[in-house]
Amino acid sequence: MSEKQINLKDVAESAGVSVSTVSRVLDGKDCVQEKTRQRVLDIARRMGYTPNALAKTLKTGQSNTIALMIPSIQNMIYPDIVRGVEDTARKYGFIVILCNTDEDQNVERSYIAKLRTHWVDGFIVASMMADSSHIRELQKDGFPVVLACRFYGNDIDAVVIDNMRAACDATEYLIRTGRKKIAFIMGRRDLSLYTDRLEGYKQALLSHDIPYDDHLVIQEPQDINSLYYLVQELTGSSDRPDAIFASNDLRAIIALRALHDAGVTIPDDIAVMGFDNVELSSLTEPPLSTVSQPLYKIGVLSARRLIHQISYKKEHGHVESPLVDILGTDLVIRKST
Amino acid sequence: MSEKQINLKDVAESAGVSVSTVSRVLDGKDCVQEKTRQRVLDIARRMGYTPNALAKTLKTGQSNTIALMIPSIQNMIYPDIVRGVEDTARKYGFIVILCNTDEDQNVERSYIAKLRTHWVDGFIVASMMADSSHIRELQKDGFPVVLACRFYGNDIDAVVIDNMRAACDATEYLIRTGRKKIAFIMGRRDLSLYTDRLEGYKQALLSHDIPYDDHLVIQEPQDINSLYYLVQELTGSSDRPDAIFASNDLRAIIALRALHDAGVTIPDDIAVMGFDNVELSSLTEPPLSTVSQPLYKIGVLSARRLIHQISYKKEHGHVESPLVDILGTDLVIRKST
DNA sequence: CTGAAAGCGCTAACAG
DNA sequence: CTGTTAGCGCTTTCAG
C-alpha cells in the first residue's frame, strides 16, 4: 500500500525547521547554514521524501514536459525522430508525451485541447497540415511550437529538409546513370513534403529536356497494398519505364517486391530509388538506393530548439523570433540503381 | 503572447457567483439551478476558460497519465505495442509518457524517480529485467504496474506470450518439413524471453530425437552487424545446417542477407524462420516465415489492465491481485521455409 | 441550491 | 541565515 507521501512539512517538523528552509536546502540554494543543511538533507533521505513536481509546476508554471505529435509511430520514419527528441529532452530534464494523430485533425485538436491545459511547456509537431489552424492558435497563445519535417512559412520554428532539392538530386542521379524514362510514386497530395518531392522530380526532368509525362506518376492508392499491382501494371507493358523513384522507402520497397515477383531484374531492367533511408532500406534485396534524411538529428534539433524557446520565454516573457533550420540530405547509392 | 489564463475565480466574478458554483457546473454536478448553470457555462465559454488540470491533479491525486517504459522505439517490435497502448489510453482519457531505457537500469531508475513524483498514475513496463528491483519497489509503494512482453512471476500484472511453446512449435514445423540440422540465433542471455525461446527450440529437438548441438547456436554479437559474418561462417562449411531459426525477425533478416550474398538458395538449401512478425518480415526476399506475436494487442491489453488497476485502486485504496495474461501466437508460413 | 473557507505541496517575497 | 505568509487553481466539506 502506498504509505502516506512525505512532504516538505513533514520533513520540516522532523528537522525542527520551517518548510522554507527545507525548500531552500532541497533546491540547492546556498543561503543555508551548512549544519542545518546537512541535517535536513539527512532527514529528508531517511524519511524517503520525494518532491511533488506537480505542486512545483503549479507554483512555478513550468512542467518540464513537452508534447510530441506525430502521424504514427508505426510509420517507419518516426521511431528515429522520436528517439532524437526523447534523448535530447531527457538530457535537459524534460519528459515527453507522445501523441499519434494519424493526420486526423480531430485527434490533433483534442490532444491539444487537453495538453494546453497547463500540462506541457511546448509542442513539437510533425503532423502539421496546411489547414492546421489549431497549431497556429497554439502559437498565438504563446506556446512554444516547433515543426519537424513540415514547413509552412517562416513565421513558425521548423526543422526540415529541402525536399524539392533532394528529389531533384536523386532524379538527376538516375538521369546521369542513363535512365530516360523515370516513373514516380506519389504520396498524399495535401502534404507539401510530397508535392515538393514531385516538384523536384519534375525540375530535374525539365533541366535535362525530358518531357514530363503524367502517366508515369503513380498515385499511391488509399490501400497501400494495391500499390503492388499499380506498379506491376505500369511496368508490364513493352514500353515500360527504366527507373522508378518512390516518394518514400516503403513505397520503394513495395515496388521492389512487385518488380521482383514480375520477373524484372533490378537494377538492370528497372532501377529503383527510395526516399528517407529508413533502417530497412539497407536490408532489402537488392539493398535500396535512397535519399538519406537525418531523422534522428531532426528529432534532436527540434527538441533543442523547443527547449531553447521554453527557457527564452521563461526569461523574456515571449519566444524568440522563429528560425527555420534546413538540414542537408545525402544520396545513398546501394544496389537498386 | 500568452494572455493571462482565465481561471475559475475570473469566471465566478464575471458571472457573479462563487467559485464553488462554477466548479460544480463545470464538473457536471446536478445540484445547480439550471438558470445559473447556463449562464456560467456561457460566460466560461465566452471568456475562453480552460481548466487547469494540474491544480485538479494536485487536489484529487489523479493525473490521468501513464508511463510506458520500453527498451527502444527503434526496435521494430515496439511501435505496434506503443500504438496499442496509446490508442487505448486515449480512449479512456489518459495520456502517455514515453520512456526509452535501452535496457539500462540507470536510465530506468532515473525515469522512475522522476515520474513517481506524483506525475503518473501507473506504469507499463516492457523493459523489466530480473534485477529490476526498482520496479518491484514501485509496486510495493502502491503504484499500479503492468509488465508487457516480460514475465517474472505471478506477483505482478503481466501481458505476455508463451515464448517457449511458440519457439517449440516453430522448430517442430521446421523438423516436420524435413529439416534435420537446425541452427539457432540467440539473443541476450539475461532476458528470459530469449532463454525461453532457446528452451523451446531445445525441447522440440529433444522430442524428435535430434541431439542438441552447441555449435549450432550463434550468440548474437554486441555489434549486430557482425552477425552477418557469423552466419556466413556457420553456413560456409560443407556440413552446414539446413535451417536457421532466429530468435527475432531482425536477426532472421540479417541471416537472409548473409545467406543470399553467399549464394545459398532459400529455402531450398537453408530454410529461415524468424520470430515476432514485424511489418517488414513480409517485405523481405523471400518473405519471411515467422512466429506472429500480437504486438498491438499486447499494448491494448496492458493499457486496459493498467487503467483498470488505476480505477480499482482509486475506489478500493489498493490494486486488485495480479493477473498474468498469456496471449496466443501463430506460425505464419511464407516463402523462407 | 449556493457561498465561505480550508487545503493539495510547493515557492518566493518579506520580515526579522 | 531563517521563519511567516500568501498564494498557484481547483475541489470539497460545512454551513447557511
XYZ file of C-alpha atoms (C1' of nucleotides) in Angstrom:
706
model
C 0.000 0.000 0.000
C 1.115 3.429 -0.808
C 2.140 4.833 2.557
C 1.360 8.435 3.109
C 3.649 10.506 0.948
C 6.150 12.519 2.900
C 6.018 16.209 2.134
C 8.027 19.273 2.923
C 6.061 19.984 6.047
C 6.744 16.549 7.478
C 10.423 16.935 6.889
C 10.385 20.416 8.339
C 8.718 19.241 11.529
C 11.069 16.331 11.922
C 14.040 18.565 11.431
C 12.683 21.287 13.610
C 12.939 23.951 10.935
C 10.478 25.723 8.691
C 9.275 24.491 5.357
C 11.009 27.289 3.547
C 14.336 26.206 4.921
C 13.739 22.691 3.747
C 12.647 24.021 0.394
C 15.826 26.043 0.125
C 18.035 23.138 1.021
C 16.376 20.852 -1.457
C 16.574 23.496 -4.132
C 20.297 23.782 -3.600
C 20.127 27.412 -2.563
C 23.314 28.383 -0.797
C 21.898 30.705 1.799
C 21.542 27.988 4.404
C 23.838 27.108 7.264
C 25.868 24.086 6.415
C 24.900 22.339 9.630
C 21.139 22.635 9.190
C 21.626 21.874 5.561
C 23.191 18.522 6.302
C 20.618 17.655 8.905
C 17.725 18.459 6.609
C 19.226 16.511 3.750
C 19.789 13.604 6.050
C 16.311 13.570 7.495
C 14.721 14.005 4.096
C 16.594 10.999 2.840
C 15.813 8.935 5.873
C 12.127 9.727 5.655
C 12.094 8.849 1.982
C 10.944 12.261 0.925
C 10.049 12.674 -2.738
C 9.234 16.128 -4.025
C 5.881 16.692 -5.611
C 6.616 18.006 -9.044
C 3.001 18.856 -9.612
C 2.848 21.330 -6.780
C 6.052 22.829 -8.017
C 4.655 23.177 -11.501
C 1.504 24.733 -10.207
C 3.590 27.289 -8.427
C 6.279 27.958 -10.988
C 4.324 27.464 -14.169
C 6.863 25.132 -15.737
C 6.225 21.432 -16.052
C 9.350 20.317 -17.894
C 7.137 18.329 -20.164
C 6.828 18.589 -23.920
C 4.346 17.069 -26.289
C 5.409 15.351 -29.473
C 2.743 14.998 -32.124
C 3.402 12.637 -35.000
C 1.188 10.979 -37.585
C 2.004 7.471 -36.422
C 4.859 5.734 -34.692
C 4.135 2.804 -36.985
C 5.350 4.834 -39.927
C 8.980 3.826 -40.160
C 10.465 7.282 -40.231
C 9.199 8.293 -36.793
C 10.981 5.961 -34.409
C 14.288 7.699 -35.142
C 12.811 11.152 -34.807
C 11.115 10.237 -31.568
C 14.328 8.824 -30.205
C 16.164 12.006 -31.087
C 13.550 14.069 -29.326
C 13.417 11.929 -26.255
C 17.154 11.587 -25.800
C 17.516 15.324 -26.021
C 14.568 16.051 -23.786
C 15.909 13.723 -21.149
C 19.286 15.358 -21.313
C 17.680 18.651 -20.394
C 15.412 17.208 -17.752
C 12.274 17.138 -19.854
C 9.750 14.400 -20.304
C 7.873 13.694 -23.495
C 4.255 12.912 -24.113
C 3.703 11.007 -27.311
C 0.669 11.720 -29.463
C -0.193 9.737 -32.581
C -2.645 11.692 -34.659
C -2.992 9.670 -37.872
C -3.058 13.070 -39.567
C -6.564 13.373 -38.178
C -7.329 16.965 -37.327
C -9.853 15.942 -34.712
C -7.461 13.777 -32.810
C -4.908 16.528 -33.010
C -7.325 19.136 -31.779
C -8.499 17.086 -28.897
C -4.962 16.324 -27.846
C -4.095 19.971 -27.951
C -7.176 20.961 -26.045
C -6.146 18.536 -23.376
C -2.480 19.391 -23.247
C -2.647 23.131 -23.346
C -4.339 22.899 -20.012
C -1.081 23.894 -18.377
C 0.301 20.468 -18.801
C 3.068 20.997 -21.233
C 5.648 23.654 -21.800
C 5.732 23.300 -25.564
C 4.954 21.250 -28.636
C 6.939 19.559 -31.364
C 4.598 18.820 -34.186
C 5.456 16.593 -37.090
C 1.874 16.289 -38.205
C 1.183 19.849 -39.286
C -1.033 20.302 -42.311
C -1.938 23.353 -44.332
C -5.226 23.756 -42.535
C -3.987 23.070 -39.023
C -5.246 26.341 -37.643
C -5.127 24.989 -34.107
C -1.373 24.835 -34.323
C -1.170 28.475 -35.207
C -3.561 29.309 -32.394
C -1.332 27.443 -30.042
C 1.491 29.620 -31.164
C -0.557 32.765 -30.945
C -1.467 31.870 -27.389
C 2.190 31.953 -26.547
C 3.096 28.283 -26.538
C 6.499 27.442 -27.934
C 5.918 25.293 -31.007
C 8.411 23.770 -33.396
C 7.510 21.948 -36.548
C 9.511 18.889 -37.549
C 9.700 17.678 -41.156
C 6.999 20.039 -42.298
C 7.224 23.575 -43.498
C 4.519 26.197 -43.685
C 6.292 29.519 -43.768
C 8.899 31.406 -41.801
C 6.590 32.532 -39.046
C 6.979 29.346 -37.087
C 10.031 27.455 -35.884
C 10.800 24.435 -38.005
C 13.435 21.794 -38.610
C 13.160 20.412 -42.107
C 14.983 19.244 -45.189
C 14.806 20.648 -48.688
C 12.534 18.064 -50.227
C 12.474 19.625 -53.652
C 16.172 19.801 -53.991
C 16.742 16.326 -52.578
C 14.245 14.837 -55.014
C 15.821 16.785 -57.828
C 19.261 15.436 -56.963
C 18.013 11.897 -56.812
C 16.262 12.195 -60.146
C 19.329 13.712 -61.727
C 21.379 10.808 -60.495
C 19.001 8.480 -62.251
C 19.268 10.516 -65.440
C 23.022 10.746 -65.213
C 23.268 6.983 -64.971
C 21.434 6.621 -68.243
C 17.785 6.352 -67.259
C 15.471 8.033 -69.694
C 12.002 7.061 -68.648
C 11.553 7.581 -64.952
C 8.337 6.855 -63.108
C 7.425 8.494 -59.828
C 5.337 7.079 -56.981
C 3.480 9.927 -55.358
C 2.157 10.247 -51.800
C -0.619 12.388 -50.346
C -1.164 15.485 -52.428
C -2.147 17.577 -49.446
C 1.280 17.238 -47.851
C 3.779 19.734 -49.144
C 6.625 17.375 -48.466
C 5.250 15.178 -51.224
C 4.307 17.903 -53.648
C 7.809 19.282 -53.148
C 9.351 15.946 -53.956
C 7.228 15.688 -57.051
C 8.277 19.194 -57.997
C 11.944 18.281 -57.614
C 11.434 15.298 -59.860
C 9.790 17.472 -62.492
C 12.517 20.042 -62.283
C 15.254 17.509 -62.861
C 13.388 16.203 -65.879
C 12.951 19.705 -67.221
C 16.556 20.683 -66.896
C 17.562 17.599 -68.862
C 14.994 18.149 -71.575
C 12.978 15.126 -70.667
C 9.288 15.798 -71.119
C 7.177 15.272 -68.046
C 4.618 12.534 -68.538
C 1.598 12.273 -66.276
C 1.168 8.585 -66.965
C 4.479 7.959 -65.313
C 3.371 9.133 -61.899
C 1.567 6.556 -59.836
C -0.663 7.978 -57.177
C -0.427 5.848 -54.057
C -3.851 4.315 -53.504
C -5.676 4.565 -50.179
C -4.930 0.928 -49.626
C -1.168 0.774 -49.726
C -1.250 -2.884 -50.671
C -2.726 -2.207 -54.059
C 0.326 -0.139 -54.909
C 1.894 -3.504 -55.659
C -0.498 -4.042 -58.537
C -0.255 -0.499 -59.837
C 3.478 -0.933 -60.128
C 3.105 -4.206 -61.995
C 0.576 -2.630 -64.286
C 2.794 0.293 -65.167
C 5.808 -1.906 -65.741
C 4.007 -4.693 -67.561
C 3.835 -3.071 -70.959
C 6.573 -3.178 -73.553
C 7.474 0.491 -73.282
C 7.874 0.320 -69.545
C 9.921 2.853 -67.600
C 13.577 2.115 -66.882
C 13.514 3.595 -63.399
C 11.125 4.228 -60.537
C 11.618 6.960 -57.998
C 9.380 6.441 -54.982
C 8.478 9.313 -52.709
C 9.332 7.219 -49.673
C 11.129 3.997 -48.833
C 8.087 1.923 -48.010
C 6.700 2.613 -51.460
C 10.065 1.782 -52.962
C 10.196 -1.492 -51.099
C 6.765 -2.438 -52.342
C 7.880 -1.568 -55.848
C 10.918 -3.765 -55.366
C 8.688 -6.687 -54.447
C 6.259 -6.074 -57.270
C 9.059 -5.935 -59.823
C 10.816 -8.951 -58.421
C 7.639 -11.008 -58.491
C 7.008 -9.933 -62.078
C 10.425 -11.216 -63.031
C 12.088 -7.930 -63.823
C 15.721 -7.560 -62.904
C 16.789 -4.719 -60.638
C 18.566 -2.550 -61.493
C 19.317 -3.857 -64.995
C 15.781 -3.624 -66.314
C 14.475 -1.035 -63.922
C 16.298 0.996 -61.303
C 14.522 1.817 -58.043
C 15.221 4.801 -55.829
C 13.625 5.442 -52.465
C 13.440 8.383 -50.107
C 14.134 8.561 -46.332
C 16.756 5.892 -45.768
C 14.923 4.055 -43.031
C 16.836 1.276 -41.357
C 15.232 -1.356 -43.518
C 16.261 0.078 -46.786
C 19.703 -1.435 -46.404
C 18.188 -4.838 -45.744
C 16.124 -5.244 -48.883
C 17.097 -7.345 -51.867
C 18.746 -5.635 -53.600
C 19.668 -3.028 -50.993
C 17.819 0.149 -51.819
C 19.386 3.330 -53.110
C 17.685 6.218 -51.416
C 17.797 9.790 -50.205
C 19.045 9.893 -46.661
C 17.179 12.156 -44.308
C 18.873 12.849 -40.947
C 15.896 11.659 -38.938
C 17.491 11.330 -35.544
C 19.089 14.710 -35.957
C 15.783 16.284 -36.880
C 14.485 14.997 -33.570
C 17.472 16.284 -31.656
C 17.397 19.723 -33.216
C 13.649 20.128 -32.834
C 13.876 19.281 -29.172
C 16.816 21.577 -28.636
C 15.088 24.440 -30.350
C 11.904 23.889 -28.408
C 13.699 23.759 -25.104
C 15.579 26.876 -26.033
C 12.306 28.623 -26.755
C 10.847 27.446 -23.486
C 13.649 28.904 -21.449
C 13.771 32.017 -23.584
C 10.114 32.535 -22.943
C 10.575 31.976 -19.270
C 13.174 34.695 -19.179
C 11.720 37.212 -21.603
C 8.049 36.516 -21.395
C 7.811 35.572 -25.051
C 9.528 33.304 -27.530
C 12.378 34.314 -29.784
C 11.510 35.046 -33.385
C 11.152 31.873 -35.437
C 14.011 30.129 -37.152
C 13.707 27.534 -39.847
C 16.534 25.102 -39.949
C 17.032 23.326 -43.271
C 19.127 20.202 -42.901
C 21.150 18.584 -45.650
C 20.358 15.232 -47.225
C 22.579 12.655 -48.859
C 22.112 10.365 -51.749
C 22.993 6.875 -50.653
C 23.613 4.613 -53.579
C 23.265 0.904 -52.986
C 22.382 -1.859 -55.390
C 18.962 -0.931 -56.704
C 20.194 1.738 -59.121
C 1.624 36.497 -26.282
C 0.038 34.256 -23.818
C -2.782 36.338 -22.395
C -3.487 35.783 -18.779
C -5.091 32.425 -18.354
C -8.677 32.632 -17.259
C -9.356 30.705 -14.089
C -12.344 29.703 -12.046
C -12.219 32.852 -9.999
C -12.358 35.090 -13.073
C -15.358 33.230 -14.361
C -17.002 33.332 -10.964
C -16.586 37.086 -10.709
C -17.883 37.681 -14.186
C -20.874 35.516 -13.512
C -21.483 36.948 -10.110
C -21.364 33.595 -8.351
C -18.833 31.826 -6.203
C -16.007 29.684 -7.432
C -17.555 26.603 -5.959
C -20.646 27.092 -8.066
C -18.572 27.425 -11.185
C -16.610 24.369 -10.216
C -19.837 22.425 -9.763
C -21.219 23.498 -13.083
C -18.046 22.613 -14.937
C -17.878 19.286 -13.195
C -21.366 18.463 -14.372
C -22.762 18.217 -10.870
C -26.534 18.414 -10.955
C -27.141 20.342 -7.794
C -27.105 23.688 -9.559
C -30.030 25.768 -10.732
C -30.492 25.385 -14.433
C -30.516 29.129 -14.979
C -27.189 29.866 -13.256
C -25.817 26.762 -14.817
C -26.456 28.033 -18.329
C -25.136 31.464 -17.543
C -21.916 30.111 -16.076
C -21.381 27.760 -18.971
C -21.966 30.601 -21.349
C -19.613 33.010 -19.678
C -16.931 30.384 -19.282
C -17.068 29.687 -22.979
C -17.085 33.330 -23.911
C -14.100 34.057 -21.707
C -12.239 31.135 -23.206
C -11.820 29.398 -19.896
C -9.594 26.346 -19.868
C -9.398 24.283 -16.722
C -6.033 23.776 -15.124
C -5.546 20.055 -14.979
C -2.536 20.429 -12.771
C -4.420 22.066 -9.975
C -7.055 19.434 -10.286
C -4.482 16.686 -10.071
C -2.866 18.273 -7.080
C -6.224 18.269 -5.377
C -7.576 14.924 -6.485
C -4.414 12.911 -6.750
C -5.128 11.555 -10.208
C -3.275 12.793 -13.249
C -4.713 10.557 -15.966
C -1.214 10.000 -17.174
C 0.613 6.723 -17.545
C 4.248 5.997 -18.236
C 5.330 3.499 -20.839
C 8.854 2.168 -20.470
C 10.352 0.301 -23.384
C 13.894 -0.638 -24.356
C 13.841 1.388 -27.567
C 11.256 2.597 -30.002
C 13.842 1.890 -32.686
C 13.485 -1.805 -32.038
C 10.908 -2.819 -34.593
C 8.560 -4.613 -32.251
C 7.737 -1.585 -30.125
C 5.953 0.771 -32.481
C 2.966 -1.575 -32.586
C 2.916 -2.056 -28.849
C 3.189 1.667 -28.262
C 0.357 2.319 -30.652
C -1.817 -0.211 -28.864
C -1.090 1.429 -25.551
C -1.655 4.935 -26.770
C -4.864 4.236 -28.639
C -6.286 2.580 -25.573
C -5.063 5.222 -23.184
C -6.597 7.941 -25.304
C -9.878 6.098 -25.413
C -10.023 6.240 -21.637
C -8.837 9.809 -21.379
C -5.270 9.020 -20.442
C -2.070 10.445 -21.802
C 1.165 8.517 -22.212
C 4.700 9.434 -21.403
C 7.214 7.509 -23.453
C 10.469 6.353 -21.888
C 13.229 4.637 -23.843
C 15.560 2.904 -21.444
C 17.943 0.954 -23.692
C 17.645 -1.745 -21.024
C 19.840 0.499 -18.922
C 18.936 0.198 -15.279
C 20.196 3.663 -14.536
C 18.063 5.332 -17.125
C 15.135 3.332 -15.890
C 15.737 4.237 -12.303
C 16.099 7.888 -13.005
C 12.943 7.936 -15.051
C 11.078 6.243 -12.268
C 12.472 8.552 -9.658
C 11.222 11.425 -11.705
C 7.826 10.046 -12.575
C 6.772 8.662 -9.270
C 6.792 12.206 -8.058
C 3.025 12.264 -8.338
C 3.190 12.644 -12.027
C 1.784 9.432 -13.261
C -0.982 7.135 -12.187
C 0.730 3.944 -13.273
C 3.421 2.235 -15.311
C 3.533 -0.167 -18.203
C 6.978 -1.605 -18.370
C 8.294 -3.615 -21.272
C 11.875 -3.324 -20.147
C 11.759 -5.324 -16.930
C 14.809 -7.403 -16.156
C 15.472 -9.971 -13.482
C 17.277 -7.487 -11.305
C 14.904 -4.576 -11.765
C 14.266 -4.153 -8.078
C 13.061 -0.608 -8.621
C 10.057 -1.954 -10.476
C 9.099 -4.123 -7.555
C 9.558 -1.191 -5.220
C 7.269 0.828 -7.377
C 4.693 -1.864 -6.972
C 5.285 -2.133 -3.257
C 4.764 1.592 -2.945
C 1.302 1.123 -4.318
C 1.756 2.139 -7.922
C -0.200 0.124 -10.437
C 2.352 -1.611 -12.676
C 1.834 -3.949 -15.591
C 4.579 -5.754 -17.394
C 4.367 -6.181 -21.158
C 6.210 -8.943 -23.016
C 8.213 -9.928 -19.972
C 7.402 -12.315 -17.200
C 8.889 -12.532 -13.754
C 6.360 -14.396 -11.660
C 2.705 -14.212 -10.776
C 3.015 -11.475 -8.236
C 2.856 -8.734 -10.800
C 0.397 -7.982 -13.586
C 1.693 -9.002 -16.987
C 0.639 -9.438 -20.590
C 2.874 -11.903 -22.364
C 3.117 -14.760 -24.803
C 4.378 -18.259 -24.196
C 7.813 -17.920 -25.741
C 8.893 -21.454 -25.043
C 5.891 -23.014 -26.609
C 5.933 -20.697 -29.610
C 9.592 -21.470 -30.277
C 8.927 -25.156 -29.841
C 6.097 -25.028 -32.387
C 8.234 -23.195 -34.893
C 11.093 -25.629 -34.506
C 8.755 -28.556 -34.865
C 7.449 -27.087 -38.076
C 10.975 -26.997 -39.405
C 11.521 -30.595 -38.365
C 8.211 -31.701 -39.808
C 9.148 -30.184 -43.150
C 12.255 -32.307 -43.273
C 14.955 -30.170 -41.688
C 17.419 -32.151 -39.663
C 20.148 -29.737 -38.744
C 18.679 -26.592 -37.366
C 20.763 -23.678 -36.185
C 19.513 -21.103 -33.683
C 20.420 -17.437 -33.413
C 20.306 -16.460 -29.783
C 19.690 -13.045 -28.204
C 20.658 -11.654 -24.811
C 21.020 -14.410 -22.277
C 19.824 -12.255 -19.430
C 16.376 -11.864 -20.943
C 14.057 -14.716 -20.146
C 12.155 -14.200 -23.339
C 15.259 -15.356 -25.186
C 16.241 -18.166 -22.869
C 12.651 -19.365 -23.131
C 12.820 -19.357 -26.902
C 16.065 -21.269 -26.781
C 14.482 -23.707 -24.379
C 11.546 -24.228 -26.760
C 13.967 -24.940 -29.568
C 15.803 -27.488 -27.452
C 12.606 -29.139 -26.393
C 11.409 -29.612 -29.951
C 14.743 -31.159 -30.850
C 14.577 -33.445 -27.871
C 11.094 -34.709 -28.559
C 12.175 -35.615 -32.090
C 15.340 -37.342 -31.012
C 17.614 -34.783 -32.559
C 20.651 -34.215 -30.394
C 21.207 -30.655 -29.295
C 24.447 -29.250 -30.632
C 26.020 -26.204 -29.064
C 27.892 -25.301 -32.218
C 24.605 -24.717 -33.925
C 23.615 -21.833 -31.717
C 25.022 -18.494 -32.737
C 25.208 -15.970 -29.984
C 24.318 -12.547 -31.334
C 27.415 -10.389 -31.009
C 27.335 -6.992 -29.304
C 27.683 -5.434 -32.701
C 24.652 -6.678 -34.556
C 26.355 -6.136 -37.891
C 28.867 -8.858 -37.305
C 26.038 -11.342 -37.042
C 26.177 -11.291 -40.841
C 29.635 -12.832 -40.794
C 28.856 -15.328 -38.077
C 26.023 -16.640 -40.192
C 28.237 -16.936 -43.236
C 30.864 -18.687 -41.181
C 28.449 -21.237 -39.806
C 26.937 -21.928 -43.203
C 30.139 -21.894 -45.174
C 31.273 -25.386 -44.368
C 30.197 -28.491 -46.222
C 28.134 -29.896 -43.381
C 26.205 -26.725 -42.964
C 22.786 -26.634 -41.276
C 19.668 -26.928 -43.409
C 17.665 -24.414 -41.395
C 18.145 -21.379 -39.213
C 15.705 -20.332 -36.545
C 16.370 -16.784 -35.395
C 15.155 -15.567 -32.044
C 13.765 -12.438 -33.652
C 12.953 -11.114 -37.097
C 15.795 -8.650 -37.381
C 18.276 -11.451 -36.836
C 16.422 -13.552 -39.372
C 16.557 -10.763 -41.920
C 20.277 -10.380 -41.449
C 20.646 -14.125 -41.886
C 18.622 -13.883 -45.071
C 21.035 -11.296 -46.435
C 24.105 -13.182 -45.359
C 22.887 -16.368 -46.997
C 21.780 -14.620 -50.149
C 25.124 -12.888 -50.526
C 26.922 -16.196 -50.015
C 24.925 -17.663 -52.859
C 22.801 -20.090 -50.893
C 19.241 -20.626 -52.030
C 16.439 -20.037 -49.577
C 14.607 -22.154 -48.652
C 15.992 -24.961 -50.825
C 19.449 -25.055 -49.292
C 18.615 -23.491 -45.965
C 15.254 -22.544 -44.501
C 14.988 -19.428 -42.341
C 12.436 -18.828 -39.622
C 12.026 -15.612 -37.672
C 10.157 -14.567 -34.567
C 7.830 -11.588 -33.966
C 6.263 -10.968 -37.369
C 7.161 -7.314 -37.601
C 5.736 -5.460 -40.552
C 8.900 -5.859 -42.568
C 9.052 -9.575 -42.423
C 6.508 -9.804 -45.226
C 8.598 -7.497 -47.380
C 11.854 -9.395 -47.416
C 13.089 -11.541 -50.255
C 11.928 -14.209 -49.883
C 9.137 -13.204 -47.490
C 9.997 -14.480 -44.061
C 8.229 -17.293 -42.240
C 7.933 -16.318 -38.627
C 6.125 -16.603 -35.316
C 3.463 -13.963 -35.080
C 3.204 -12.128 -31.799
C 0.062 -9.998 -31.282
C 2.030 -6.848 -30.596
C -0.716 -4.283 -30.930
C -2.965 -6.399 -28.771
C -0.310 -6.699 -26.098
C -0.285 -2.911 -25.994
C -4.049 -2.687 -25.827
C -4.410 -5.259 -23.083
C -1.588 -3.853 -20.991
C -3.140 -0.424 -21.109
C -6.572 -1.745 -20.298
C -5.305 -3.703 -17.375
C -3.334 -0.777 -16.062
C -6.266 1.581 -16.333
C -8.438 -0.973 -14.622
C -5.969 -1.166 -11.774
C -5.809 2.593 -11.525
C -9.525 2.938 -11.092
C -9.692 -0.069 -8.843
C -7.096 1.481 -6.633
C -8.938 4.747 -6.627
C -12.023 3.009 -5.381
C -10.557 0.456 -3.005
C -7.357 2.087 -1.934
C -5.234 -0.711 -3.368
C -4.815 -2.621 -6.608
C -6.525 -5.881 -7.429
C -4.429 -9.020 -7.125
C -2.182 -9.567 -10.141
C -3.229 -11.352 -13.277
C -0.911 -12.672 -15.930
C -2.441 -12.814 -19.352
C -0.774 -15.223 -21.775
C -1.672 -14.460 -25.371
C -1.585 -16.943 -28.237
C 0.870 -16.831 -31.115
C 0.608 -18.044 -34.692
C 3.042 -19.570 -37.057
C 2.955 -17.628 -40.289
C 4.499 -19.529 -43.107
C 5.753 -17.547 -46.088
C 8.463 -18.344 -48.584
C 11.602 -18.715 -46.487
C 10.809 -22.197 -45.190
C -29.257 25.231 -4.274
C -25.123 28.266 -3.057
C -21.101 30.513 -0.571
C -17.109 30.596 2.588
C -13.139 28.528 3.757
C -9.680 25.003 4.145
C -6.086 22.932 1.920
C -3.414 19.688 -2.006
C 2.563 20.639 -1.690
C 5.412 23.887 -3.004
C 7.831 28.627 -3.831
C 9.012 33.311 -3.024
C 8.648 37.655 -1.286
C 9.048 39.986 3.048
C 10.493 40.434 7.536
C 13.260 39.595 11.022
C 20.712 32.746 7.674
C 15.712 31.601 8.821
C 10.583 31.867 9.697
C 5.966 33.720 8.348
C 2.810 34.305 4.987
C 0.456 34.491 0.807
C -0.849 32.320 -2.941
C -0.644 28.822 -7.737
C -6.165 26.907 -9.412
C -9.003 23.675 -8.050
C -12.229 20.536 -5.090
C -14.866 19.721 -1.194
C -16.680 19.745 3.291
C -19.611 22.531 6.133
C -22.944 25.980 6.837
C -26.410 28.542 5.534
